[in-house]
């Protein structure tokens, strides 16, 4: 157990639907990062939150949004889902910057049918 | 635009031999590099890192080498063990604060 909890582990949904992925960071970590891993792709950075505020944005589609709550857990909302959104979505947390290493959760596998 | 490239999707090595995984980067602002290891159905786990002020960092069987002029780094595993079979990701950041940029990964298979 890495200390970063992601739920659900698996999600199957239809095109056009909306889903919410949840992440609880490791205790004490203020930063949360979301990454997407599609087939044959590396980990693509989506968005970072630090202590409730958006800190950095990567290749995140407009159909996707995220937030970090006062208890530091984070949610990634994916809407108007398309087949191409099928991927592994990872959440990671860190106490400071990434040079101290991220701790990753085990991911949510999203399948859009 | 791939700023971090791992050009070998897979590598197969015999147990006891050296495994060398390579990584190239294009952004000269990167000043900190990390390697992560990923087993199936698990998230990536941190393995080893190196700052741009160094050219080598060692941790047990794992050594990372950095060649800044060539914008190239490599991870050496000696000796390789079957438990090392996993996907290895190279990652980079700059100013110690920007989110990590990952390569596509190299799948290492260590054959007994």
GROMACS .gro file of C-alpha atoms in nm:
model
  225
    1UNK     CA    1   0.000   0.000   0.000
    2UNK     CA    2   0.165   0.322  -0.121
    3UNK     CA    3  -0.054   0.544   0.093
    4UNK     CA    4  -0.224   0.700  -0.210
    5UNK     CA    5  -0.574   0.562  -0.256
    6UNK     CA    6  -0.759   0.573  -0.585
    7UNK     CA    7  -1.118   0.468  -0.636
    8UNK     CA    8  -1.267   0.299  -0.821
    9UNK     CA    9  -1.005   0.057  -0.953
   10UNK     CA   10  -1.206  -0.021  -1.264
   11UNK     CA   11  -1.480   0.169  -1.441
   12UNK     CA   12  -1.674   0.077  -1.753
   13UNK     CA   13  -1.905   0.334  -1.899
   14UNK     CA   14  -2.068   0.435  -2.226
   15UNK     CA   15  -1.972   0.711  -2.464
   16UNK     CA   16  -2.121   1.046  -2.374
   17UNK     CA   17  -2.132   0.970  -2.004
   18UNK     CA   18  -1.961   1.146  -1.715
   19UNK     CA   19  -1.747   0.984  -1.445
   20UNK     CA   20  -1.562   1.097  -1.136
   21UNK     CA   21  -1.232   0.948  -1.026
   22UNK     CA   22  -1.123   0.997  -0.667
   23UNK     CA   23  -0.781   1.021  -0.508
   24UNK     CA   24  -0.676   1.044  -0.145
   25UNK     CA   25  -0.313   1.154  -0.116
   26UNK     CA   26  -0.058   1.015   0.125
   27UNK     CA   27  -0.089   1.166   0.469
   28UNK     CA   28   0.095   1.497   0.486
   29UNK     CA   29   0.130   1.542   0.111
   30UNK     CA   30  -0.010   1.871  -0.016
   31UNK     CA   31   0.040   1.823  -0.389
   32UNK     CA   32  -0.176   1.599  -0.604
   33UNK     CA   33  -0.099   1.521  -0.967
   34UNK     CA   34  -0.317   1.348  -1.224
   35UNK     CA   35  -0.169   1.151  -1.512
   36UNK     CA   36  -0.322   0.958  -1.800
   37UNK     CA   37  -0.163   0.649  -1.949
   38UNK     CA   38  -0.315   0.543  -2.280
   39UNK     CA   39  -0.214   0.237  -2.479
   40UNK     CA   40   0.149   0.267  -2.595
   41UNK     CA   41   0.177   0.611  -2.439
   42UNK     CA   42   0.378   0.722  -2.145
   43UNK     CA   43   0.232   0.898  -1.848
   44UNK     CA   44   0.078   1.220  -1.973
   45UNK     CA   45   0.048   1.495  -1.715
   46UNK     CA   46  -0.302   1.636  -1.681
   47UNK     CA   47  -0.315   1.870  -1.383
   48UNK     CA   48  -0.161   1.949  -1.044
   49UNK     CA   49  -0.319   2.085  -0.728
   50UNK     CA   50  -0.133   2.216  -0.428
   51UNK     CA   51  -0.318   2.266  -0.101
   52UNK     CA   52  -0.648   2.321  -0.275
   53UNK     CA   53  -0.531   2.543  -0.557
   54UNK     CA   54  -0.454   2.459  -0.917
   55UNK     CA   55  -0.076   2.480  -0.960
   56UNK     CA   56  -0.007   2.351  -1.311
   57UNK     CA   57  -0.199   2.234  -1.614
   58UNK     CA   58  -0.083   1.992  -1.879
   59UNK     CA   59  -0.259   1.824  -2.169
   60UNK     CA   60  -0.598   1.823  -2.007
   61UNK     CA   61  -0.900   1.835  -2.234
   62UNK     CA   62  -1.172   2.091  -2.174
   63UNK     CA   63  -1.412   1.802  -2.110
   64UNK     CA   64  -1.200   1.711  -1.808
   65UNK     CA   65  -1.184   1.903  -1.483
   66UNK     CA   66  -1.043   1.846  -1.138
   67UNK     CA   67  -1.049   1.990  -0.790
   68UNK     CA   68  -0.882   1.941  -0.455
   69UNK     CA   69  -1.093   1.964  -0.144
   70UNK     CA   70  -1.005   2.106   0.201
   71UNK     CA   71  -0.926   1.756   0.328
   72UNK     CA   72  -0.678   1.736   0.034
   73UNK     CA   73  -0.850   1.457  -0.152
   74UNK     CA   74  -0.891   1.524  -0.522
   75UNK     CA   75  -1.143   1.435  -0.787
   76UNK     CA   76  -1.098   1.417  -1.163
   77UNK     CA   77  -1.419   1.463  -1.358
   78UNK     CA   78  -1.438   1.333  -1.713
   79UNK     CA   79  -1.743   1.425  -1.919
   80UNK     CA   80  -1.882   1.360  -2.267
   81UNK     CA   81  -1.666   1.052  -2.272
   82UNK     CA   82  -1.525   0.922  -2.597
   83UNK     CA   83  -1.372   0.585  -2.684
   84UNK     CA   84  -1.030   0.748  -2.688
   85UNK     CA   85  -1.060   0.841  -2.323
   86UNK     CA   86  -1.016   0.477  -2.230
   87UNK     CA   87  -0.694   0.471  -2.030
   88UNK     CA   88  -0.533   0.423  -1.694
   89UNK     CA   89  -0.562   0.733  -1.479
   90UNK     CA   90  -0.304   0.771  -1.206
   91UNK     CA   91  -0.300   1.005  -0.914
   92UNK     CA   92   0.026   1.086  -0.738
   93UNK     CA   93   0.108   1.296  -0.436
   94UNK     CA   94   0.419   1.460  -0.299
   95UNK     CA   95   0.504   1.659   0.010
   96UNK     CA   96   0.701   1.922  -0.178
   97UNK     CA   97   0.818   1.932  -0.536
   98UNK     CA   98   0.864   1.628  -0.756
   99UNK     CA   99   1.237   1.595  -0.687
  100UNK     CA  100   1.141   1.434  -0.361
  101UNK     CA  101   0.957   1.173  -0.563
  102UNK     CA  102   0.596   1.117  -0.627
  103UNK     CA  103   0.398   0.844  -0.458
  104UNK     CA  104   0.154   0.696  -0.705
  105UNK     CA  105  -0.175   0.527  -0.646
  106UNK     CA  106  -0.253   0.202  -0.823
  107UNK     CA  107  -0.467   0.379  -1.082
  108UNK     CA  108  -0.820   0.369  -1.217
  109UNK     CA  109  -0.871   0.179  -1.538
  110UNK     CA  110  -1.142   0.351  -1.740
  111UNK     CA  111  -1.303   0.169  -2.030
  112UNK     CA  112  -1.542   0.362  -2.250
  113UNK     CA  113  -1.764   0.142  -2.467
  114UNK     CA  114   0.624   1.672  -2.875
  115UNK     CA  115   0.808   1.412  -2.670
  116UNK     CA  116   1.049   1.593  -2.441
  117UNK     CA  117   1.159   1.268  -2.279
  118UNK     CA  118   1.218   0.973  -2.507
  119UNK     CA  119   1.275   0.609  -2.435
  120UNK     CA  120   1.340   0.465  -2.776
  121UNK     CA  121   1.350   0.101  -2.678
  122UNK     CA  122   1.001  -0.028  -2.597
  123UNK     CA  123   1.142  -0.353  -2.464
  124UNK     CA  124   1.463  -0.517  -2.349
  125UNK     CA  125   1.539  -0.877  -2.264
  126UNK     CA  126   1.836  -0.969  -2.045
  127UNK     CA  127   1.961  -1.287  -1.885
  128UNK     CA  128   1.965  -1.315  -1.509
  129UNK     CA  129   2.296  -1.204  -1.362
  130UNK     CA  130   2.387  -0.984  -1.659
  131UNK     CA  131   2.375  -0.605  -1.681
  132UNK     CA  132   2.057  -0.429  -1.794
  133UNK     CA  133   2.102  -0.087  -1.953
  134UNK     CA  134   1.798   0.128  -2.009
  135UNK     CA  135   1.836   0.449  -2.205
  136UNK     CA  136   1.658   0.781  -2.203
  137UNK     CA  137   1.704   1.098  -2.409
  138UNK     CA  138   1.561   1.441  -2.346
  139UNK     CA  139   1.522   1.750  -2.557
  140UNK     CA  140   1.451   2.026  -2.305
  141UNK     CA  141   1.781   2.172  -2.186
  142UNK     CA  142   1.604   2.328  -1.888
  143UNK     CA  143   1.556   1.990  -1.723
  144UNK     CA  144   1.780   1.970  -1.419
  145UNK     CA  145   1.654   1.670  -1.227
  146UNK     CA  146   1.590   1.321  -1.355
  147UNK     CA  147   1.418   1.024  -1.201
  148UNK     CA  148   1.355   0.659  -1.283
  149UNK     CA  149   1.035   0.483  -1.188
  150UNK     CA  150   0.954   0.115  -1.201
  151UNK     CA  151   0.606  -0.021  -1.266
  152UNK     CA  152   0.468  -0.369  -1.211
  153UNK     CA  153   0.134  -0.473  -1.368
  154UNK     CA  154  -0.173  -0.355  -1.179
  155UNK     CA  155   0.035  -0.123  -0.963
  156UNK     CA  156   0.131   0.241  -0.979
  157UNK     CA  157   0.487   0.342  -1.066
  158UNK     CA  158   0.731   0.345  -0.776
  159UNK     CA  159   1.033   0.570  -0.742
  160UNK     CA  160   1.364   0.397  -0.804
  161UNK     CA  161   1.653   0.641  -0.828
  162UNK     CA  162   1.720   1.003  -0.923
  163UNK     CA  163   2.002   1.231  -1.029
  164UNK     CA  164   2.057   1.603  -1.025
  165UNK     CA  165   2.214   1.777  -1.323
  166UNK     CA  166   2.511   1.878  -1.109
  167UNK     CA  167   2.614   1.514  -1.094
  168UNK     CA  168   2.698   1.264  -1.365
  169UNK     CA  169   2.641   0.948  -1.164
  170UNK     CA  170   2.430   0.827  -0.877
  171UNK     CA  171   2.438   0.480  -0.731
  172UNK     CA  172   2.200   0.290  -0.506
  173UNK     CA  173   2.278  -0.076  -0.458
  174UNK     CA  174   2.240  -0.260  -0.787
  175UNK     CA  175   2.107   0.052  -0.959
  176UNK     CA  176   2.322   0.326  -1.110
  177UNK     CA  177   2.205   0.621  -1.314
  178UNK     CA  178   2.444   0.803  -1.546
  179UNK     CA  179   2.380   1.148  -1.686
  180UNK     CA  180   2.549   1.297  -1.994
  181UNK     CA  181   2.425   1.655  -2.012
  182UNK     CA  182   2.603   1.744  -2.332
  183UNK     CA  183   2.432   1.456  -2.508
  184UNK     CA  184   2.105   1.507  -2.319
  185UNK     CA  185   2.114   1.140  -2.236
  186UNK     CA  186   2.077   0.931  -1.925
  187UNK     CA  187   2.092   0.562  -1.862
  188UNK     CA  188   1.997   0.324  -1.585
  189UNK     CA  189   2.224   0.030  -1.518
  190UNK     CA  190   2.106  -0.269  -1.319
  191UNK     CA  191   2.380  -0.508  -1.210
  192UNK     CA  192   2.326  -0.795  -1.164
  193UNK     CA  193   1.980  -0.824  -1.315
  194UNK     CA  194   1.729  -1.039  -1.129
  195UNK     CA  195   1.396  -1.188  -1.241
  196UNK     CA  196   1.219  -0.958  -0.993
  197UNK     CA  197   1.350  -0.661  -1.192
  198UNK     CA  198   1.114  -0.751  -1.477
  199UNK     CA  199   0.889  -0.447  -1.503
  200UNK     CA  200   0.830  -0.134  -1.707
  201UNK     CA  201   1.083   0.141  -1.636
  202UNK     CA  202   0.994   0.505  -1.688
  203UNK     CA  203   1.239   0.789  -1.718
  204UNK     CA  204   1.114   1.127  -1.595
  205UNK     CA  205   1.244   1.482  -1.580
  206UNK     CA  206   1.165   1.814  -1.417
  207UNK     CA  207   1.319   2.160  -1.389
  208UNK     CA  208   1.352   2.408  -1.109
  209UNK     CA  209   1.260   2.118  -0.884
  210UNK     CA  210   0.902   2.221  -0.904
  211UNK     CA  211   0.746   2.153  -1.241
  212UNK     CA  212   0.543   1.834  -1.280
  213UNK     CA  213   0.739   1.536  -1.399
  214UNK     CA  214   0.754   1.470  -1.772
  215UNK     CA  215   0.767   1.097  -1.840
  216UNK     CA  216   0.893   0.888  -2.126
  217UNK     CA  217   0.684   0.606  -2.273
  218UNK     CA  218   0.867   0.341  -2.075
  219UNK     CA  219   1.083   0.037  -2.149
  220UNK     CA  220   0.962  -0.310  -2.061
  221UNK     CA  221   1.249  -0.508  -1.911
  222UNK     CA  222   1.231  -0.886  -1.903
  223UNK     CA  223   1.496  -1.067  -1.702
  224UNK     CA  224   1.515  -1.430  -1.804
  225UNK     CA  225   1.626  -1.689  -1.552
   0.00000   0.00000   0.00000
